[in-house]
Amino acid sequence: MSFKAVRGFKDILPGEVPRWIHAENTARRIFRAFGFQEIRPPILEYVEVFTRGIGQHTDIVEKEMYVFTDKNGENVCLRPEATGGVLRAVIENGLANESPILRLFTLGPMFRHERPQKGRLRQFHQMNAEVIGSHSPHADAEVIWLAWEILRACSSAELILDINSLGCPACRPPYRRALQDFLEKNAGDLCQDCARRRLTNPLRVLDCKNEACKAIVASAPHMDTYLCPACAGHHEKVREALDSIGIPSRDNPSLVRGLDYYVRTAFEISSPVLGSQSTVAAGGRYDGLLKAMEGPDLPGVGMAVGLERLLLLGGGANVSALSAGPDLFVAYLDDESLDTVLPWIIEWRRRGISVLLPYETVGLKAFMKQADRTHARFVLIIGEEERARREGILRDMATRGQSPIPFDSAVATITTILEETT
RNA sequence: GUGGGCGUGGCGCAACGGUUAGCGCGUCGGGUUGUGGCCCCGAAGGCUGUGGGUUCGAAUCCCAUCGCUCACCCCA
């Protein structure tokens, strides 16, 4: 085998596409139901679009971005997440001037140069929602609600929602300092990674899986005791809102997000059936981000659902309608018969009836096998005998019943039959 | 970047170091000349990931390399 797909990049084969389409359609329907509009930013952006927000010392920026120099010497990258591009588009096009609150969603591929494993690819797909312009905790709740609704509609797997408040520029720094002081006292017992993180990104130590670190973290100061009154109140309101919607949530003080721009609300929906990469959706509030990107000083909340992981959950609705075969398979036994049916096929196809037309004649038996394999609902048989009688044979593959179809009325008759059975 | 597991026809697998590397699924053809899904028969399809080595003899043992995969890390 000479050519292979690039590591971490996967083909989505015809057999799995119906599941993707189903998930995408479901999501689009739900986004609409929540009053969100679709936006489609490009996949390639200037590096700064992401480095501003995600944070210079996060793994994503440090080592996971597909960065390269364009022919004109500009630094561009394949987007590692959606929010940066959406916000850039909002700012560049002045969308915030058109409406005080923007509710946007987007679907598409993201790229991160990580080591592939189950539920983690280098090109993966997300469905994202962003609410721009609202400080209200109800906006946070709605974004979480949206993620929950999409997940629930696509899978019946067990889901767990964790939420936390990361504080704001007023109350996080004091906490960060307190945590850092605490970690310094225990530095000797931390794992190697955490010893490093202690200085660069102390919050991350909180969700380290190392047992020794867990033991230390257990007695570490908690963010919730440092939250300023405004943040504490906000967090409480988000929880209340989720309660009244009926979404069960779990307060998780060690929940941290990988992107620097989050303030206050951070959340994560995971499922135990996924294995190591168990997070299927996540998001949070990013109030300072628009301004940091030299846009208007507007607050925002967003979330992302991982498509591959969502599909890994399985247990969704049936997708039979999408994976069904053609309405009609045309078995023509000689060239003259093809001449007869071609005009009819033109008409059917224009009407949206799916007609599978073989490229060459084989025996009728072989045609029947082909028709069976493609799961065609009906087969139209036309050969010398039919032409002599001026009537074709329409066979219903499910019932095995056949009936003659006079040539004169063939188009209309078959159209009616096919449209009725759709 | 670090570890573990695995690389055999399109897919899933088998073959105690010993003849032409098998089986299932799939594909194609046939089972009376124009009718599918079951059954039966037959056919096509493999330099056993690659490169070295050990041996009279390697899919099988050793080394290297590449790839896949799971986990760490990180995250959707």
CSV table of C-alpha atoms (C1' of nucleotides) in Angstrom, one decimal:
chain,number,residue,atom,x,y,z
A,1,MET,CA,0.0,0.0,0.0
A,2,SER,CA,1.7,3.2,-1.2
A,3,PHE,CA,-0.5,6.1,-0.1
A,4,LYS,CA,-1.8,6.4,3.4
A,5,ALA,CA,-3.8,9.1,5.1
A,6,VAL,CA,-1.8,11.4,7.2
A,7,ARG,CA,-1.4,10.3,10.8
A,8,GLY,CA,-4.4,11.4,12.9
A,9,PHE,CA,-6.5,12.2,9.8
A,10,LYS,CA,-9.3,9.8,9.1
A,11,ASP,CA,-11.6,9.0,6.2
A,12,ILE,CA,-15.3,9.2,7.0
A,13,LEU,CA,-16.5,6.4,4.8
A,14,PRO,CA,-19.9,6.1,3.1
A,15,GLY,CA,-21.1,3.6,5.7
A,16,GLU,CA,-20.6,6.1,8.5
A,17,VAL,CA,-21.7,9.3,6.7
A,18,PRO,CA,-25.4,8.8,7.5
A,19,ARG,CA,-24.6,8.9,11.2
A,20,TRP,CA,-22.7,12.2,10.7
A,21,ILE,CA,-25.4,13.7,8.7
A,22,HIS,CA,-27.9,12.7,11.3
A,23,ALA,CA,-25.9,14.3,14.1
A,24,GLU,CA,-25.4,17.4,12.1
A,25,ASN,CA,-29.0,17.7,11.1
A,26,THR,CA,-30.1,17.1,14.7
A,27,ALA,CA,-27.7,19.8,15.9
A,28,ARG,CA,-28.7,22.3,13.3
A,29,ARG,CA,-32.4,21.8,14.2
A,30,ILE,CA,-31.6,22.3,17.9
A,31,PHE,CA,-29.5,25.4,17.3
A,32,ARG,CA,-32.4,26.8,15.4
A,33,ALA,CA,-34.7,25.9,18.1
A,34,PHE,CA,-32.6,28.0,20.5
A,35,GLY,CA,-32.5,30.9,18.0
A,36,PHE,CA,-28.9,30.6,17.0
A,37,GLN,CA,-27.6,31.5,13.5
A,38,GLU,CA,-24.9,29.7,11.6
A,39,ILE,CA,-21.6,31.3,10.8
A,40,ARG,CA,-18.8,29.7,8.8
A,41,PRO,CA,-15.4,31.2,9.4
A,42,PRO,CA,-12.5,29.8,7.4
A,43,ILE,CA,-10.3,27.0,8.6
A,44,LEU,CA,-7.1,28.9,8.0
A,45,GLU,CA,-6.4,32.0,10.1
A,46,TYR,CA,-3.5,34.1,11.2
A,47,VAL,CA,-1.8,32.6,14.2
A,48,GLU,CA,-2.5,35.6,16.4
A,49,VAL,CA,-6.2,34.9,16.1
A,50,PHE,CA,-5.7,32.0,18.5
A,51,THR,CA,-2.6,33.0,20.4
A,52,ARG,CA,-4.3,36.0,21.8
A,53,GLY,CA,-7.1,34.1,23.4
A,54,ILE,CA,-6.0,30.6,24.0
A,55,GLY,CA,-2.9,31.7,25.9
A,56,GLN,CA,0.7,31.6,25.0
A,57,HIS,CA,1.8,28.9,27.5
A,58,THR,CA,-1.0,26.4,26.9
A,59,ASP,CA,-0.2,23.1,25.2
A,60,ILE,CA,-2.4,24.0,22.3
A,61,VAL,CA,-0.4,27.0,21.4
A,62,GLU,CA,3.0,25.7,22.5
A,63,LYS,CA,3.0,22.5,20.6
A,64,GLU,CA,-0.3,21.5,19.0
A,65,MET,CA,-1.0,24.0,16.4
A,66,TYR,CA,-0.5,23.3,12.7
A,67,VAL,CA,1.4,26.5,12.0
A,68,PHE,CA,3.2,27.3,8.8
A,69,THR,CA,4.4,30.2,6.7
A,70,ASP,CA,2.3,31.1,3.7
A,71,LYS,CA,3.9,31.9,0.4
A,72,ASN,CA,3.8,35.6,1.1
A,73,GLY,CA,5.6,35.0,4.4
A,74,GLU,CA,2.7,35.4,6.7
A,75,ASN,CA,2.2,33.2,9.7
A,76,VAL,CA,-1.0,31.2,9.4
A,77,CYS,CA,-2.4,28.1,11.1
A,78,LEU,CA,-5.1,25.5,10.8
A,79,ARG,CA,-7.7,26.5,13.5
A,80,PRO,CA,-7.2,24.5,16.7
A,81,GLU,CA,-10.6,25.6,18.0
A,82,ALA,CA,-13.6,27.6,16.7
A,83,THR,CA,-14.0,30.5,19.1
A,84,GLY,CA,-11.0,32.5,17.8
A,85,GLY,CA,-12.2,32.5,14.2
A,86,VAL,CA,-15.8,33.3,15.1
A,87,LEU,CA,-14.8,36.2,17.3
A,88,ARG,CA,-12.4,37.5,14.6
A,89,ALA,CA,-15.3,37.4,12.1
A,90,VAL,CA,-17.6,39.1,14.5
A,91,ILE,CA,-15.1,41.9,15.1
A,92,GLU,CA,-14.0,42.3,11.5
A,93,ASN,CA,-17.6,42.4,10.1
A,94,GLY,CA,-18.9,44.5,12.9
A,95,LEU,CA,-21.7,42.0,13.7
A,96,ALA,CA,-22.0,43.3,17.2
A,97,ASN,CA,-23.2,46.6,15.9
A,98,GLU,CA,-26.2,44.9,14.3
A,99,SER,CA,-27.6,43.3,17.4
A,100,PRO,CA,-26.9,43.7,21.1
A,101,ILE,CA,-26.7,40.0,21.6
A,102,LEU,CA,-25.3,37.5,19.0
A,103,ARG,CA,-26.2,33.9,19.1
A,104,LEU,CA,-23.9,32.0,16.7
A,105,PHE,CA,-23.1,28.5,16.0
A,106,THR,CA,-20.7,26.8,13.6
A,107,LEU,CA,-19.8,23.2,12.6
A,108,GLY,CA,-16.5,22.0,11.2
A,109,PRO,CA,-13.1,20.5,11.4
A,110,MET,CA,-10.4,21.6,13.9
A,111,PHE,CA,-6.7,20.6,13.9
A,112,ARG,CA,-4.4,19.8,16.7
A,113,HIS,CA,-1.1,18.0,16.4
A,114,GLU,CA,-1.5,15.6,19.3
A,115,ARG,CA,-0.7,12.0,19.6
A,116,PRO,CA,-3.8,10.2,18.3
A,117,GLN,CA,-5.8,7.8,20.4
A,118,LYS,CA,-9.3,6.8,21.0
A,119,GLY,CA,-11.5,9.9,20.7
A,120,ARG,CA,-8.6,12.1,19.8
A,121,LEU,CA,-7.6,12.8,16.2
A,122,ARG,CA,-5.5,15.5,14.6
A,123,GLN,CA,-8.4,16.5,12.4
A,124,PHE,CA,-11.5,16.3,14.5
A,125,HIS,CA,-14.9,18.0,14.3
A,126,GLN,CA,-16.8,20.2,16.6
A,127,MET,CA,-20.2,21.9,16.8
A,128,ASN,CA,-19.7,25.3,18.5
A,129,ALA,CA,-22.1,27.8,20.0
A,130,GLU,CA,-21.2,31.3,21.1
A,131,VAL,CA,-23.3,33.9,22.8
A,132,ILE,CA,-21.8,37.4,22.6
A,133,GLY,CA,-23.0,40.4,24.5
A,134,SER,CA,-24.6,39.1,27.7
A,135,HIS,CA,-23.3,39.1,31.2
A,136,SER,CA,-26.3,37.2,32.4
A,137,PRO,CA,-26.0,33.8,34.0
A,138,HIS,CA,-28.9,32.8,31.9
A,139,ALA,CA,-26.7,33.0,28.9
A,140,ASP,CA,-24.3,30.5,30.6
A,141,ALA,CA,-27.1,28.2,31.4
A,142,GLU,CA,-28.5,28.4,27.9
A,143,VAL,CA,-25.2,27.4,26.3
A,144,ILE,CA,-24.9,24.4,28.7
A,145,TRP,CA,-28.6,23.6,28.0
A,146,LEU,CA,-27.8,23.7,24.3
A,147,ALA,CA,-24.9,21.2,24.6
A,148,TRP,CA,-27.0,19.0,26.8
A,149,GLU,CA,-29.9,19.0,24.4
A,150,ILE,CA,-27.8,18.1,21.4
A,151,LEU,CA,-26.1,15.3,23.3
A,152,ARG,CA,-29.4,14.0,24.7
A,153,ALA,CA,-30.9,14.0,21.2
A,154,CYS,CA,-28.0,12.1,19.7
A,155,SER,CA,-27.3,9.5,22.3
A,156,SER,CA,-28.8,7.7,25.3
A,157,ALA,CA,-25.4,7.2,27.0
A,158,GLU,CA,-24.9,8.3,30.5
A,159,LEU,CA,-23.8,11.9,30.7
A,160,ILE,CA,-22.3,13.9,33.6
A,161,LEU,CA,-22.2,17.6,33.8
A,162,ASP,CA,-19.4,19.2,35.9
A,163,ILE,CA,-19.4,22.9,36.5
A,164,ASN,CA,-17.1,25.3,38.3
A,165,SER,CA,-16.4,29.0,38.5
A,166,LEU,CA,-12.9,30.1,37.7
A,167,GLY,CA,-13.4,33.5,39.1
A,168,CYS,CA,-12.6,36.8,37.4
A,169,PRO,CA,-9.6,39.2,37.0
A,170,ALA,CA,-10.5,40.5,40.5
A,171,CYS,CA,-10.6,37.3,42.4
A,172,ARG,CA,-8.6,34.7,40.5
A,173,PRO,CA,-5.1,36.2,40.9
A,174,PRO,CA,-5.4,36.2,44.8
A,175,TYR,CA,-6.5,32.6,44.6
A,176,ARG,CA,-3.8,31.7,42.1
A,177,ARG,CA,-1.2,33.1,44.4
A,178,ALA,CA,-2.6,31.3,47.4
A,179,LEU,CA,-2.6,28.0,45.4
A,180,GLN,CA,0.9,28.6,44.2
A,181,ASP,CA,2.1,29.2,47.8
A,182,PHE,CA,0.4,26.1,48.9
A,183,LEU,CA,1.9,24.1,46.1
A,184,GLU,CA,5.3,25.5,46.8
A,185,LYS,CA,5.2,24.1,50.3
A,186,ASN,CA,4.4,20.7,48.9
A,187,ALA,CA,6.5,20.9,45.8
A,188,GLY,CA,8.7,17.9,46.8
A,189,ASP,CA,5.8,15.5,46.6
A,190,LEU,CA,4.4,16.6,43.3
A,191,CYS,CA,4.8,14.7,40.1
A,192,GLN,CA,7.3,16.0,37.6
A,193,ASP,CA,4.6,17.5,35.4
A,194,CYS,CA,3.0,19.3,38.3
A,195,ALA,CA,6.3,20.6,39.6
A,196,ARG,CA,6.5,22.4,36.3
A,197,ARG,CA,2.8,23.3,36.1
A,198,ARG,CA,3.1,24.7,39.6
A,199,LEU,CA,4.9,27.7,38.1
A,200,THR,CA,3.3,28.0,34.6
A,201,ASN,CA,-0.3,27.0,35.1
A,202,PRO,CA,-1.0,26.1,38.8
A,203,LEU,CA,-4.7,25.5,38.2
A,204,ARG,CA,-3.9,22.5,36.1
A,205,VAL,CA,-2.4,20.8,39.1
A,206,LEU,CA,-5.9,20.6,40.5
A,207,ASP,CA,-7.0,18.0,38.0
A,208,CYS,CA,-3.8,15.9,37.8
A,209,LYS,CA,-4.5,12.2,37.9
A,210,ASN,CA,-1.4,11.3,39.8
A,211,GLU,CA,-2.3,9.8,43.2
A,212,ALA,CA,0.3,11.8,45.1
A,213,CYS,CA,-0.8,15.0,43.5
A,214,LYS,CA,-4.5,14.2,44.2
A,215,ALA,CA,-3.6,13.7,47.9
A,216,ILE,CA,-2.0,17.1,48.0
A,217,VAL,CA,-4.7,18.8,46.1
A,218,ALA,CA,-7.3,17.4,48.5
A,219,SER,CA,-6.2,19.9,51.1
A,220,ALA,CA,-5.4,22.7,48.7
A,221,PRO,CA,-7.3,26.0,49.0
A,222,HIS,CA,-10.5,26.0,46.9
A,223,MET,CA,-11.5,28.6,44.4
A,224,ASP,CA,-15.0,28.8,45.8
A,225,THR,CA,-13.7,30.3,49.0
A,226,TYR,CA,-11.9,33.0,47.1
A,227,LEU,CA,-14.7,34.0,44.7
A,228,CYS,CA,-15.7,37.6,44.9
A,229,PRO,CA,-19.3,38.2,45.7
A,230,ALA,CA,-20.2,39.0,42.1
A,231,CYS,CA,-18.6,35.7,40.8
A,232,ALA,CA,-20.1,33.7,43.6
A,233,GLY,CA,-23.5,35.1,42.9
A,234,HIS,CA,-23.1,34.5,39.2
A,235,HIS,CA,-22.2,30.9,39.8
A,236,GLU,CA,-25.1,30.4,42.1
A,237,LYS,CA,-27.5,31.8,39.5
A,238,VAL,CA,-26.1,29.5,36.8
A,239,ARG,CA,-26.7,26.5,39.0
A,240,GLU,CA,-30.2,27.7,39.8
A,241,ALA,CA,-31.0,28.1,36.2
A,242,LEU,CA,-29.8,24.6,35.3
A,243,ASP,CA,-31.9,23.3,38.1
A,244,SER,CA,-35.0,24.9,36.8
A,245,ILE,CA,-34.4,23.6,33.3
A,246,GLY,CA,-34.0,20.2,34.9
A,247,ILE,CA,-30.3,19.5,34.0
A,248,PRO,CA,-28.4,17.7,36.8
A,249,SER,CA,-25.1,19.2,37.5
A,250,ARG,CA,-22.2,18.5,39.7
A,251,ASP,CA,-20.1,21.2,41.3
A,252,ASN,CA,-16.5,20.3,40.6
A,253,PRO,CA,-13.9,22.7,42.2
A,254,SER,CA,-11.0,21.0,40.4
A,255,LEU,CA,-12.5,21.5,37.0
A,256,VAL,CA,-10.1,23.6,34.9
A,257,ARG,CA,-10.1,24.4,31.2
A,258,GLY,CA,-7.2,24.2,28.9
A,259,LEU,CA,-7.8,27.6,27.3
A,260,ASP,CA,-6.7,30.7,29.2
A,261,TYR,CA,-9.6,32.9,28.2
A,262,TYR,CA,-12.2,31.4,30.5
A,263,VAL,CA,-13.6,33.4,33.4
A,264,ARG,CA,-16.3,32.5,35.8
A,265,THR,CA,-18.3,29.6,34.4
A,266,ALA,CA,-16.4,26.5,33.1
A,267,PHE,CA,-18.2,23.3,32.4
A,268,GLU,CA,-17.6,19.9,31.0
A,269,ILE,CA,-19.9,17.1,29.9
A,270,SER,CA,-18.4,13.7,30.0
A,271,SER,CA,-19.5,10.1,29.7
A,272,PRO,CA,-18.0,7.1,31.4
A,273,VAL,CA,-18.5,5.0,28.2
A,274,LEU,CA,-15.8,6.9,26.3
A,275,GLY,CA,-12.6,5.8,28.0
A,276,SER,CA,-9.7,8.1,28.5
A,277,GLN,CA,-10.9,11.0,26.4
A,278,SER,CA,-14.2,11.2,28.2
A,279,THR,CA,-15.1,14.8,27.6
A,280,VAL,CA,-17.7,15.1,24.9
A,281,ALA,CA,-18.6,18.7,25.3
A,282,ALA,CA,-17.2,21.7,27.2
A,283,GLY,CA,-17.2,25.4,27.4
A,284,GLY,CA,-17.4,28.5,29.5
A,285,ARG,CA,-17.4,32.2,29.8
A,286,TYR,CA,-14.8,34.4,28.1
A,287,ASP,CA,-15.7,38.0,29.1
A,288,GLY,CA,-12.4,39.7,28.3
A,289,LEU,CA,-11.6,37.9,25.1
A,290,LEU,CA,-13.3,40.2,22.5
A,291,LYS,CA,-11.4,43.1,24.0
A,292,ALA,CA,-8.2,41.2,24.1
A,293,MET,CA,-8.7,40.7,20.3
A,294,GLU,CA,-9.0,44.4,19.9
A,295,GLY,CA,-12.7,44.2,19.5
A,296,PRO,CA,-15.5,45.8,21.5
A,297,ASP,CA,-15.5,45.1,25.2
A,298,LEU,CA,-18.3,42.5,25.1
A,299,PRO,CA,-18.8,39.5,27.3
A,300,GLY,CA,-19.2,36.0,25.8
A,301,VAL,CA,-20.0,32.4,26.6
A,302,GLY,CA,-19.5,29.4,24.4
A,303,MET,CA,-19.3,25.7,24.2
A,304,ALA,CA,-18.1,23.0,21.9
A,305,VAL,CA,-19.3,19.4,21.2
A,306,GLY,CA,-16.8,16.9,19.9
A,307,LEU,CA,-18.5,15.1,16.9
A,308,GLU,CA,-16.3,12.0,16.9
A,309,ARG,CA,-16.8,11.6,20.6
A,310,LEU,CA,-20.5,12.1,20.3
A,311,LEU,CA,-20.6,9.4,17.6
A,312,LEU,CA,-18.5,7.2,19.8
A,313,LEU,CA,-21.2,7.4,22.4
A,314,GLY,CA,-23.6,5.5,20.0
A,315,GLY,CA,-27.1,4.6,21.0
A,316,GLY,CA,-28.7,7.3,18.9
A,317,ALA,CA,-31.8,7.3,16.8
A,318,ASN,CA,-32.0,5.1,13.7
A,319,VAL,CA,-30.6,6.5,10.6
A,320,SER,CA,-32.3,4.1,8.2
A,321,ALA,CA,-33.9,6.9,6.2
A,322,LEU,CA,-30.5,8.3,5.4
A,323,SER,CA,-28.8,5.0,4.5
A,324,ALA,CA,-31.7,3.7,2.4
A,325,GLY,CA,-30.9,2.6,-1.2
A,326,PRO,CA,-32.3,4.1,-4.4
A,327,ASP,CA,-36.0,4.1,-5.1
A,328,LEU,CA,-35.6,2.4,-8.4
A,329,PHE,CA,-33.0,0.2,-10.1
A,330,VAL,CA,-33.3,0.0,-13.9
A,331,ALA,CA,-32.5,-3.4,-15.3
A,332,TYR,CA,-32.3,-3.0,-19.1
A,333,LEU,CA,-31.4,-6.1,-21.0
A,334,ASP,CA,-30.2,-4.5,-24.2
A,335,ASP,CA,-29.3,-1.1,-25.7
A,336,GLU,CA,-32.7,-0.5,-27.3
A,337,SER,CA,-34.3,-0.9,-23.9
A,338,LEU,CA,-32.0,1.7,-22.5
A,339,ASP,CA,-33.1,4.1,-25.3
A,340,THR,CA,-36.7,3.5,-24.2
A,341,VAL,CA,-36.2,4.2,-20.5
A,342,LEU,CA,-33.7,7.0,-20.7
A,343,PRO,CA,-36.2,9.8,-21.2
A,344,TRP,CA,-38.2,8.4,-18.3
A,345,ILE,CA,-35.2,8.4,-16.1
A,346,ILE,CA,-34.4,12.0,-17.0
A,347,GLU,CA,-37.9,12.9,-15.7
A,348,TRP,CA,-37.7,10.9,-12.5
A,349,ARG,CA,-34.3,12.2,-11.6
A,350,ARG,CA,-35.5,15.8,-12.1
A,351,ARG,CA,-38.3,15.0,-9.7
A,352,GLY,CA,-35.9,13.9,-7.1
A,353,ILE,CA,-36.6,10.2,-7.3
A,354,SER,CA,-33.4,8.3,-6.9
A,355,VAL,CA,-32.7,6.0,-9.9
A,356,LEU,CA,-29.8,3.8,-10.1
A,357,LEU,CA,-28.8,3.2,-13.7
A,358,PRO,CA,-26.2,0.5,-14.5
A,359,TYR,CA,-23.5,1.5,-17.0
A,360,GLU,CA,-23.6,-1.8,-18.9
A,361,THR,CA,-26.0,-4.7,-19.3
A,362,VAL,CA,-25.3,-7.9,-17.6
A,363,GLY,CA,-27.7,-10.9,-17.2
A,364,LEU,CA,-31.0,-10.3,-15.4
A,365,LYS,CA,-29.8,-12.5,-12.6
A,366,ALA,CA,-26.8,-10.4,-12.1
A,367,PHE,CA,-28.9,-7.2,-12.2
A,368,MET,CA,-31.2,-8.6,-9.6
A,369,LYS,CA,-28.2,-9.3,-7.3
A,370,GLN,CA,-26.9,-5.8,-7.9
A,371,ALA,CA,-30.3,-4.3,-7.1
A,372,ASP,CA,-30.6,-6.4,-4.0
A,373,ARG,CA,-27.2,-5.4,-2.8
A,374,THR,CA,-27.9,-1.7,-3.3
A,375,HIS,CA,-31.1,-2.1,-1.3
A,376,ALA,CA,-33.2,-0.7,-4.2
A,377,ARG,CA,-36.9,-0.7,-3.4
A,378,PHE,CA,-38.1,-1.4,-6.9
A,379,VAL,CA,-36.6,-2.8,-10.1
A,380,LEU,CA,-37.8,-1.8,-13.5
A,381,ILE,CA,-37.2,-4.6,-16.0
A,382,ILE,CA,-37.1,-3.9,-19.7
A,383,GLY,CA,-35.9,-6.2,-22.4
A,384,GLU,CA,-36.8,-7.5,-25.8
A,385,GLU,CA,-40.1,-9.1,-24.6
A,386,GLU,CA,-41.2,-6.0,-22.8
A,387,ARG,CA,-40.6,-3.8,-25.8
A,388,ALA,CA,-42.6,-6.2,-28.0
A,389,ARG,CA,-45.5,-6.0,-25.5
A,390,ARG,CA,-44.9,-2.3,-24.9
A,391,GLU,CA,-45.0,-2.8,-21.2
A,392,GLY,CA,-42.2,-2.9,-18.6
A,393,ILE,CA,-42.1,-5.0,-15.5
A,394,LEU,CA,-42.0,-3.3,-12.1
A,395,ARG,CA,-40.8,-5.5,-9.3
A,396,ASP,CA,-41.2,-4.7,-5.6
A,397,MET,CA,-38.1,-6.1,-4.0
A,398,ALA,CA,-39.6,-6.4,-0.5
A,399,THR,CA,-42.8,-8.3,-1.5
A,400,ARG,CA,-41.3,-10.0,-4.6
A,401,GLY,CA,-44.5,-9.0,-6.5
A,402,GLN,CA,-44.3,-7.8,-10.0
A,403,SER,CA,-46.7,-5.9,-12.2
A,404,PRO,CA,-46.7,-4.9,-15.9
A,405,ILE,CA,-46.4,-1.1,-16.6
A,406,PRO,CA,-47.7,0.0,-20.0
A,407,PHE,CA,-45.1,2.2,-21.8
A,408,ASP,CA,-47.6,5.0,-22.5
A,409,SER,CA,-48.2,5.7,-18.8
A,410,ALA,CA,-45.0,4.4,-17.4
A,411,VAL,CA,-43.5,7.7,-16.2
A,412,ALA,CA,-46.7,8.8,-14.5
A,413,THR,CA,-47.5,5.4,-13.0
A,414,ILE,CA,-44.1,4.7,-11.6
A,415,THR,CA,-43.7,8.2,-10.4
A,416,THR,CA,-46.9,7.8,-8.4
A,417,ILE,CA,-45.9,4.5,-7.0
A,418,LEU,CA,-42.5,5.7,-5.9
A,419,GLU,CA,-43.7,8.9,-4.4
A,420,GLU,CA,-46.4,7.1,-2.5
A,421,THR,CA,-43.9,4.7,-0.9
A,422,THR,CA,-41.4,7.3,0.1
B,1,G,C1',7.4,13.9,23.7
B,2,U,C1',7.0,8.8,26.9
B,3,G,C1',5.3,3.7,27.6
B,4,G,C1',2.4,-1.0,26.5
B,5,G,C1',-0.1,-4.1,22.6
B,6,C,C1',-0.4,-5.4,17.5
B,7,G,C1',1.1,-5.6,12.0
B,8,U,C1',-0.9,-12.3,7.3
B,9,G,C1',-5.6,-11.5,0.5
B,10,G,C1',-10.9,-5.6,0.5
B,11,C,C1',-12.6,-6.8,6.0
B,12,G,C1',-12.2,-10.2,10.3
B,13,C,C1',-9.0,-14.0,11.7
B,14,A,C1',-5.8,-19.1,11.6
B,15,A,C1',-1.2,-21.6,10.7
B,16,C,C1',3.8,-26.3,17.7
B,17,G,C1',10.6,-23.4,13.1
B,18,G,C1',9.3,-27.8,8.2
B,19,U,C1',5.7,-29.5,1.8
B,20,U,C1',1.8,-25.4,-3.2
B,21,A,C1',0.3,-19.9,3.8
B,22,G,C1',-5.5,-21.6,5.3
B,23,C,C1',-10.8,-20.2,6.9
B,24,G,C1',-15.1,-16.9,7.4
B,25,C,C1',-17.3,-12.5,5.2
B,26,G,C1',-17.2,-9.9,0.8
B,27,U,C1',-16.4,-9.8,-4.7
B,28,C,C1',-17.2,-12.5,-9.5
B,29,G,C1',-19.2,-16.8,-12.2
B,30,G,C1',-22.3,-21.2,-12.3
B,31,G,C1',-26.6,-24.6,-10.4
B,32,U,C1',-30.6,-25.2,-18.3
B,33,U,C1',-31.0,-20.7,-21.8
B,34,G,C1',-34.7,-13.5,-18.5
B,35,U,C1',-35.4,-12.7,-12.0
B,36,G,C1',-32.3,-11.0,-5.8
B,37,G,C1',-31.8,-12.3,-0.3
B,38,C,C1',-31.2,-19.1,1.8
B,39,C,C1',-28.4,-23.4,0.0
B,40,C,C1',-24.6,-25.9,-3.2
B,41,C,C1',-20.3,-25.7,-6.7
B,42,G,C1',-16.3,-22.9,-8.7
B,43,A,C1',-13.0,-18.6,-9.6
B,44,A,C1',-10.2,-14.3,-8.8
B,45,G,C1',-7.3,-12.1,-4.9
B,46,G,C1',-1.3,-12.6,-0.5
B,47,C,C1',6.8,-10.5,-2.6
B,48,U,C1',2.9,-12.8,5.6
B,49,G,C1',4.4,-3.8,6.9
B,50,U,C1',9.8,-3.0,5.5
B,51,G,C1',15.1,-4.0,6.0
B,52,G,C1',18.7,-7.0,8.2
B,53,G,C1',20.2,-11.4,11.1
B,54,U,C1',19.9,-16.7,13.2
B,55,U,C1',18.9,-21.5,10.7
B,56,C,C1',19.5,-26.8,6.0
B,57,G,C1',14.7,-24.3,6.3
B,58,A,C1',11.3,-18.2,9.1
B,59,A,C1',4.5,-15.8,8.8
B,60,U,C1',6.7,-18.2,13.1
B,61,C,C1',13.0,-16.7,16.7
B,62,C,C1',16.4,-12.0,17.2
B,63,C,C1',17.5,-6.7,16.0
B,64,A,C1',16.2,-2.3,13.6
B,65,U,C1',12.7,0.6,11.1
B,66,C,C1',7.9,2.3,9.7
B,67,G,C1',2.7,2.0,10.6
B,68,C,C1',-1.7,1.2,13.6
B,69,U,C1',-3.7,1.1,18.4
B,70,C,C1',-4.4,2.0,23.7
B,71,A,C1',-2.5,4.7,27.8
B,72,C,C1',0.4,9.0,29.9
B,73,C,C1',0.2,14.0,28.6
B,74,C,C1',-3.4,17.2,26.8
B,75,C,C1',-8.3,18.0,25.4
B,76,A,C1',-13.8,18.3,22.1
